[in-house]
Amino acid sequence: MEPDWAEWMRPDWAEQVDVTRPNVARMYDYYLGGMHNFAADRELAEQVLAHMPEGLLLARENRSFLRRAVRHCVADGVTQFLDLGSGIPTVGNVHQVAQAADPAARVVYVDTDPVAVRHSRNLLAGNELAGMVAGDLRYPAVVLADPVVEAVLDLSRPVAVLLVSVLHFVPDDEDPSGVVAGYLDAMPAGSRLVLSHGSTLDHHDGMNDAEGLYRQSATGWTLRTPEVIAGFFAGCPLEPPGLVRAADWRPDEPPRPGTDSLPLLVGVGRKP
Ligand SMILES: C[S@@+](CC[C@H](N)C(=O)[O-])C[C@H]1O[C@@H](n2cnc3c(N)ncnc32)[C@H](O)[C@@H]1O
């Protein structure tokens, strides 16, 4: 019988992982040039990119927006971050960007993926101002009651709630608006909602094919109209420049070719 190479060569950080099944966290890690992915993740990611080549640029622009938004929050005095669906650590993680701007910044990461959880915990060892929760963001009350959240964040002071490239993995029948409200209702005035979300803008057939591939083997996504995405900011008015394409949100460098048609909408809202 053929040996199961993936099982035999499995690194210790993937002990609890079915490496034969593609996963959104590890596919995204592959798009970003990371090393924490397996053959099944890479194969499906390449199939997705064949239908939607802009996926690579989209992942990079998303991370670039995330870094700018974190620096913006710190500059505005918001130094606590709850990063929901934080992903596998990569270059320029939220705690690194935030603590470079203010060493007292506090960050809690939340993700369901065991690889993201394991690597984040390793990276955060010894950092008392940051923590990792293995949790499902669809359950705000459970996440907010986690001992790590209680130990790291002071919910009487403003918190930036980050839902970056993850809410499109919550389908309509799981009440994404209710999920967002579940976090913002628990936060004081001055808190921020930092959101990036796949949209229906510039939709092409390849995106349907890519979505079908995700749904077959990993997690399907729900692309939403600009109006629906803007609705997630109910009670948390958007700061300038509003809900825009990722590259148009307070850019700090000239736009790269192709960013003007990327279907990723982003915004930062402030709770009054
Ligand atoms: C596309 S990655 C985005 C990572 C990071 N936020 C960023 O923008 O670079 C989506 C992440 O959300 C996580 N995720 C998806 N659904 C989730 C859920 N219900 N609860 C927690 N994490 C979730 C995945 O495991 C993955 O790590």
Short mmCIF file of C-alpha atoms and ligand atoms in Angstrom, two decimals:
data_model
loop_
_atom_site.label_atom_id
_atom_site.label_comp_id
_atom_site.label_asym_id
_atom_site.label_seq_id
_atom_site.Cartn_x
_atom_site.Cartn_y
_atom_site.Cartn_z
CA MET A 1 0.00 0.00 0.00
CA GLU A 2 1.18 3.57 -0.77
CA PRO A 3 2.37 5.36 2.38
CA ASP A 4 0.29 8.35 3.42
CA TRP A 5 3.02 10.97 2.95
CA ALA A 6 0.94 13.86 4.25
CA GLU A 7 0.30 11.92 7.45
CA TRP A 8 3.89 10.69 7.76
CA MET A 9 5.49 14.09 7.20
CA ARG A 10 2.94 15.99 9.24
CA PRO A 11 4.60 18.82 11.22
CA ASP A 12 3.83 19.01 14.93
CA TRP A 13 1.80 22.23 14.46
CA ALA A 14 -0.73 20.29 12.38
CA GLU A 15 -1.44 17.51 14.85
CA GLN A 16 -5.21 18.07 14.94
CA VAL A 17 -5.62 18.85 11.26
CA ASP A 18 -7.10 16.81 8.42
CA VAL A 19 -4.40 17.75 5.92
CA THR A 20 -6.30 16.11 3.05
CA ARG A 21 -9.12 18.65 3.36
CA PRO A 22 -8.57 22.19 2.05
CA ASN A 23 -9.17 24.96 4.54
CA VAL A 24 -9.79 28.71 4.04
CA ALA A 25 -7.16 29.80 6.57
CA ARG A 26 -4.41 27.75 4.93
CA MET A 27 -5.49 28.68 1.37
CA TYR A 28 -5.26 32.34 2.38
CA ASP A 29 -1.83 31.65 3.87
CA TYR A 30 -0.83 30.24 0.47
CA TYR A 31 -2.11 33.34 -1.36
CA LEU A 32 0.05 35.45 0.96
CA GLY A 33 3.14 33.34 0.27
CA GLY A 34 3.08 31.64 3.70
CA MET A 35 4.46 28.20 4.61
CA HIS A 36 1.56 26.85 6.68
CA ASN A 37 -0.42 25.04 4.03
CA PHE A 38 -0.62 21.53 2.57
CA ALA A 39 -0.92 20.06 -0.93
CA ALA A 40 -4.73 19.96 -0.70
CA ASP A 41 -4.85 23.67 0.23
CA ARG A 42 -2.44 24.63 -2.55
CA GLU A 43 -4.25 22.58 -5.19
CA LEU A 44 -7.62 24.13 -4.44
CA ALA A 45 -6.08 27.60 -4.14
CA GLU A 46 -4.51 27.23 -7.60
CA GLN A 47 -7.85 26.11 -9.05
CA VAL A 48 -9.53 29.15 -7.50
CA LEU A 49 -6.83 31.45 -8.91
CA ALA A 50 -7.30 29.96 -12.38
CA HIS A 51 -10.88 31.30 -12.28
CA MET A 52 -10.16 34.41 -10.25
CA PRO A 53 -6.56 35.53 -10.80
CA GLU A 54 -7.17 38.76 -8.90
CA GLY A 55 -7.30 36.66 -5.70
CA LEU A 56 -3.58 37.15 -5.01
CA LEU A 57 -3.75 40.93 -5.30
CA LEU A 58 -6.93 40.95 -3.28
CA ALA A 59 -5.26 39.11 -0.37
CA ARG A 60 -2.34 41.54 -0.37
CA GLU A 61 -4.54 44.64 -0.61
CA ASN A 62 -6.66 43.28 2.22
CA ARG A 63 -3.61 42.96 4.49
CA SER A 64 -2.43 46.40 3.47
CA PHE A 65 -5.82 47.90 4.41
CA LEU A 66 -5.71 46.04 7.73
CA ARG A 67 -2.34 47.54 8.63
CA ARG A 68 -3.43 51.09 7.67
CA ALA A 69 -6.68 50.74 9.62
CA VAL A 70 -4.84 49.53 12.75
CA ARG A 71 -2.42 52.48 12.58
CA HIS A 72 -5.39 54.82 12.08
CA CYS A 73 -7.13 53.47 15.18
CA VAL A 74 -4.00 53.83 17.33
CA ALA A 75 -3.44 57.37 16.03
CA ASP A 76 -7.02 58.12 17.08
CA GLY A 77 -6.42 56.78 20.59
CA VAL A 78 -8.02 53.34 20.17
CA THR A 79 -5.35 50.93 21.37
CA GLN A 80 -7.37 47.76 22.03
CA PHE A 81 -8.15 45.30 19.23
CA LEU A 82 -10.41 42.28 18.98
CA ASP A 83 -9.37 40.59 15.72
CA LEU A 84 -12.12 38.12 14.73
CA GLY A 85 -11.10 35.50 12.15
CA SER A 86 -7.51 36.65 12.53
CA GLY A 87 -5.92 33.95 10.37
CA ILE A 88 -2.52 32.28 10.37
CA PRO A 89 0.15 34.80 11.43
CA THR A 90 1.89 36.51 8.52
CA VAL A 91 4.01 39.60 7.98
CA GLY A 92 2.72 42.63 9.88
CA ASN A 93 0.28 41.05 12.31
CA VAL A 94 -2.14 43.28 14.18
CA HIS A 95 -0.27 43.17 17.52
CA GLN A 96 3.01 43.99 15.77
CA VAL A 97 1.56 46.96 13.89
CA ALA A 98 -0.38 48.22 16.91
CA GLN A 99 2.43 47.75 19.44
CA ALA A 100 4.93 49.38 17.06
CA ALA A 101 2.68 52.44 17.16
CA ASP A 102 1.95 52.16 20.89
CA PRO A 103 3.78 49.54 22.98
CA ALA A 104 0.83 49.48 25.41
CA ALA A 105 -1.63 48.37 22.71
CA ARG A 106 -3.65 45.26 23.55
CA VAL A 107 -4.80 42.63 21.07
CA VAL A 108 -6.93 39.50 21.22
CA TYR A 109 -7.06 37.21 18.21
CA VAL A 110 -9.93 34.78 17.57
CA ASP A 111 -9.97 31.98 15.01
CA THR A 112 -11.42 28.48 14.62
CA ASP A 113 -8.52 27.06 12.64
CA PRO A 114 -6.15 25.00 14.83
CA VAL A 115 -3.11 26.00 12.74
CA ALA A 116 -3.92 29.71 13.19
CA VAL A 117 -4.44 29.13 16.91
CA ARG A 118 -1.23 27.17 17.42
CA HIS A 119 0.99 29.60 15.50
CA SER A 120 -0.57 32.65 17.08
CA ARG A 121 -0.01 31.22 20.57
CA ASN A 122 3.62 30.46 19.73
CA LEU A 123 4.14 33.96 18.37
CA LEU A 124 2.50 35.61 21.37
CA ALA A 125 4.40 33.66 24.03
CA GLY A 126 5.68 36.18 26.57
CA ASN A 127 3.52 39.02 25.23
CA GLU A 128 1.23 39.80 28.14
CA LEU A 129 -0.70 42.41 26.19
CA ALA A 130 -1.92 39.99 23.52
CA GLY A 131 -3.75 36.66 23.49
CA MET A 132 -5.35 34.06 21.25
CA VAL A 133 -8.82 32.54 21.59
CA ALA A 134 -9.75 29.32 19.83
CA GLY A 135 -13.32 30.35 19.15
CA ASP A 136 -16.13 30.80 16.66
CA LEU A 137 -16.85 34.46 15.97
CA ARG A 138 -20.50 33.65 15.22
CA TYR A 139 -21.09 33.45 18.98
CA PRO A 140 -20.25 36.91 20.38
CA ALA A 141 -21.42 36.17 23.93
CA VAL A 142 -19.17 33.11 24.14
CA VAL A 143 -16.16 34.92 22.65
CA LEU A 144 -16.58 37.97 24.89
CA ALA A 145 -16.83 35.76 28.00
CA ASP A 146 -13.56 33.99 27.19
CA PRO A 147 -10.99 34.39 30.00
CA VAL A 148 -8.37 35.63 27.51
CA VAL A 149 -10.67 38.46 26.38
CA GLU A 150 -11.39 39.35 30.00
CA ALA A 151 -7.70 39.30 30.93
CA VAL A 152 -6.37 41.32 27.97
CA LEU A 153 -9.12 43.79 27.03
CA ASP A 154 -10.79 46.43 29.17
CA LEU A 155 -14.27 46.68 27.70
CA SER A 156 -14.96 49.93 29.53
CA ARG A 157 -12.51 51.60 27.10
CA PRO A 158 -12.91 51.75 23.28
CA VAL A 159 -12.05 48.63 21.32
CA ALA A 160 -11.52 48.23 17.58
CA VAL A 161 -13.50 45.20 16.46
CA LEU A 162 -11.84 43.73 13.37
CA LEU A 163 -13.84 41.63 10.91
CA VAL A 164 -11.37 41.59 8.06
CA SER A 165 -12.07 39.34 5.12
CA VAL A 166 -14.15 36.97 7.23
CA LEU A 167 -17.80 38.10 7.42
CA HIS A 168 -18.39 36.83 3.87
CA PHE A 169 -17.87 33.34 5.35
CA VAL A 170 -20.98 33.88 7.51
CA PRO A 171 -24.06 33.15 5.35
CA ASP A 172 -27.27 35.19 5.54
CA ASP A 173 -29.12 32.48 7.47
CA GLU A 174 -26.55 32.81 10.26
CA ASP A 175 -27.45 36.47 10.82
CA PRO A 176 -24.18 38.31 10.07
CA SER A 177 -25.76 41.66 11.13
CA GLY A 178 -26.67 40.14 14.48
CA VAL A 179 -23.12 38.87 14.86
CA VAL A 180 -21.67 42.36 14.26
CA ALA A 181 -24.20 43.91 16.64
CA GLY A 182 -23.38 41.29 19.27
CA TYR A 183 -19.86 42.70 19.50
CA LEU A 184 -20.57 46.40 19.02
CA ASP A 185 -23.38 46.44 21.59
CA ALA A 186 -20.85 45.25 24.18
CA MET A 187 -18.38 48.04 23.35
CA PRO A 188 -18.34 51.62 24.70
CA ALA A 189 -18.66 54.82 22.66
CA GLY A 190 -15.59 55.55 20.56
CA SER A 191 -15.13 51.90 19.62
CA ARG A 192 -14.50 51.10 15.96
CA LEU A 193 -15.72 48.52 13.48
CA VAL A 194 -12.99 47.68 10.95
CA LEU A 195 -14.50 45.65 8.13
CA SER A 196 -13.42 44.27 4.78
CA HIS A 197 -15.86 42.19 2.77
CA GLY A 198 -16.08 40.55 -0.66
CA SER A 199 -18.63 42.43 -2.77
CA THR A 200 -20.68 41.91 -5.91
CA LEU A 201 -18.88 44.81 -7.67
CA ASP A 202 -17.22 43.87 -10.97
CA HIS A 203 -18.65 40.40 -10.67
CA HIS A 204 -17.54 37.95 -13.36
CA ASP A 205 -18.34 34.31 -14.09
CA GLY A 206 -14.98 33.16 -12.78
CA MET A 207 -16.04 34.29 -9.31
CA ASN A 208 -19.03 31.93 -9.42
CA ASP A 209 -16.68 29.11 -10.39
CA ALA A 210 -14.26 30.06 -7.60
CA GLU A 211 -17.09 30.20 -5.08
CA GLY A 212 -18.24 26.75 -6.24
CA LEU A 213 -14.73 25.40 -5.66
CA TYR A 214 -14.64 26.83 -2.14
CA ARG A 215 -18.06 25.41 -1.38
CA GLN A 216 -17.10 21.93 -2.63
CA SER A 217 -14.06 21.48 -0.49
CA ALA A 218 -13.82 24.21 2.10
CA THR A 219 -16.16 27.02 3.20
CA GLY A 220 -18.46 28.80 0.78
CA TRP A 221 -18.61 32.60 0.73
CA THR A 222 -21.43 35.09 0.35
CA LEU A 223 -20.50 38.13 -1.72
CA ARG A 224 -22.75 41.06 -0.79
CA THR A 225 -23.87 44.28 -2.45
CA PRO A 226 -22.35 47.60 -1.31
CA GLU A 227 -25.73 48.48 0.28
CA VAL A 228 -25.82 45.29 2.35
CA ILE A 229 -22.19 45.69 3.43
CA ALA A 230 -22.86 49.33 4.40
CA GLY A 231 -25.72 48.01 6.53
CA PHE A 232 -23.23 46.21 8.81
CA PHE A 233 -22.22 49.68 10.02
CA ALA A 234 -25.71 50.37 11.43
CA GLY A 235 -25.26 52.44 14.60
CA CYS A 236 -21.56 52.87 13.84
CA PRO A 237 -21.26 55.62 11.18
CA LEU A 238 -18.48 55.27 8.64
CA GLU A 239 -15.49 57.54 8.98
CA PRO A 240 -14.14 59.20 5.80
CA PRO A 241 -13.67 58.05 3.10
CA GLY A 242 -16.64 55.72 3.79
CA LEU A 243 -17.10 52.29 2.25
CA VAL A 244 -14.60 52.08 -0.60
CA ARG A 245 -12.37 49.64 -2.44
CA ALA A 246 -9.44 48.53 -0.30
CA ALA A 247 -6.81 50.53 -2.20
CA ASP A 248 -8.87 53.73 -1.83
CA TRP A 249 -9.01 53.67 1.96
CA ARG A 250 -6.52 56.30 3.18
CA PRO A 251 -3.76 55.03 0.85
CA ASP A 252 -0.16 55.59 1.90
CA GLU A 253 1.38 54.69 -1.45
CA PRO A 254 0.38 54.99 -5.12
CA PRO A 255 -2.21 52.37 -6.20
CA ARG A 256 -0.92 49.18 -7.78
CA PRO A 257 -2.25 48.23 -11.23
CA GLY A 258 -5.52 46.29 -11.01
CA THR A 259 -6.59 47.54 -7.59
CA ASP A 260 -9.29 49.79 -9.09
CA SER A 261 -11.42 46.76 -10.00
CA LEU A 262 -10.87 44.54 -6.95
CA PRO A 263 -14.24 43.53 -5.47
CA LEU A 264 -13.19 44.03 -1.84
CA LEU A 265 -15.01 46.80 0.03
CA VAL A 266 -13.62 48.18 3.27
CA GLY A 267 -14.54 50.72 5.89
CA VAL A 268 -14.03 51.86 9.47
CA GLY A 269 -17.01 52.94 11.55
CA ARG A 270 -17.01 54.81 14.88
CA LYS A 271 -19.58 54.03 17.56
CA PRO A 272 -21.01 57.39 18.78
C1 LIG B 1 -9.42 34.99 4.67
S1 LIG B 1 -8.82 34.68 6.29
C2 LIG B 1 -8.64 36.36 6.90
C3 LIG B 1 -7.57 36.48 7.96
C4 LIG B 1 -7.34 37.91 8.45
N1 LIG B 1 -8.52 38.46 9.08
C5 LIG B 1 -6.94 38.81 7.32
O1 LIG B 1 -7.76 39.57 6.83
O2 LIG B 1 -5.78 38.74 6.89
C6 LIG B 1 -10.30 34.17 7.15
C7 LIG B 1 -10.03 33.61 8.54
O3 LIG B 1 -11.26 33.55 9.25
C8 LIG B 1 -11.31 32.34 9.96
N2 LIG B 1 -12.73 32.03 10.19
C9 LIG B 1 -13.68 31.70 9.27
N3 LIG B 1 -14.87 31.52 9.88
C10 LIG B 1 -14.66 31.74 11.21
C11 LIG B 1 -15.50 31.70 12.35
N4 LIG B 1 -16.79 31.39 12.26
N5 LIG B 1 -14.95 31.99 13.56
C12 LIG B 1 -13.64 32.29 13.68
N6 LIG B 1 -12.79 32.33 12.63
C13 LIG B 1 -13.30 32.06 11.41
C14 LIG B 1 -10.59 31.32 9.08
O4 LIG B 1 -10.13 30.21 9.83
C15 LIG B 1 -9.47 32.19 8.54
O5 LIG B 1 -8.33 32.13 9.38
#
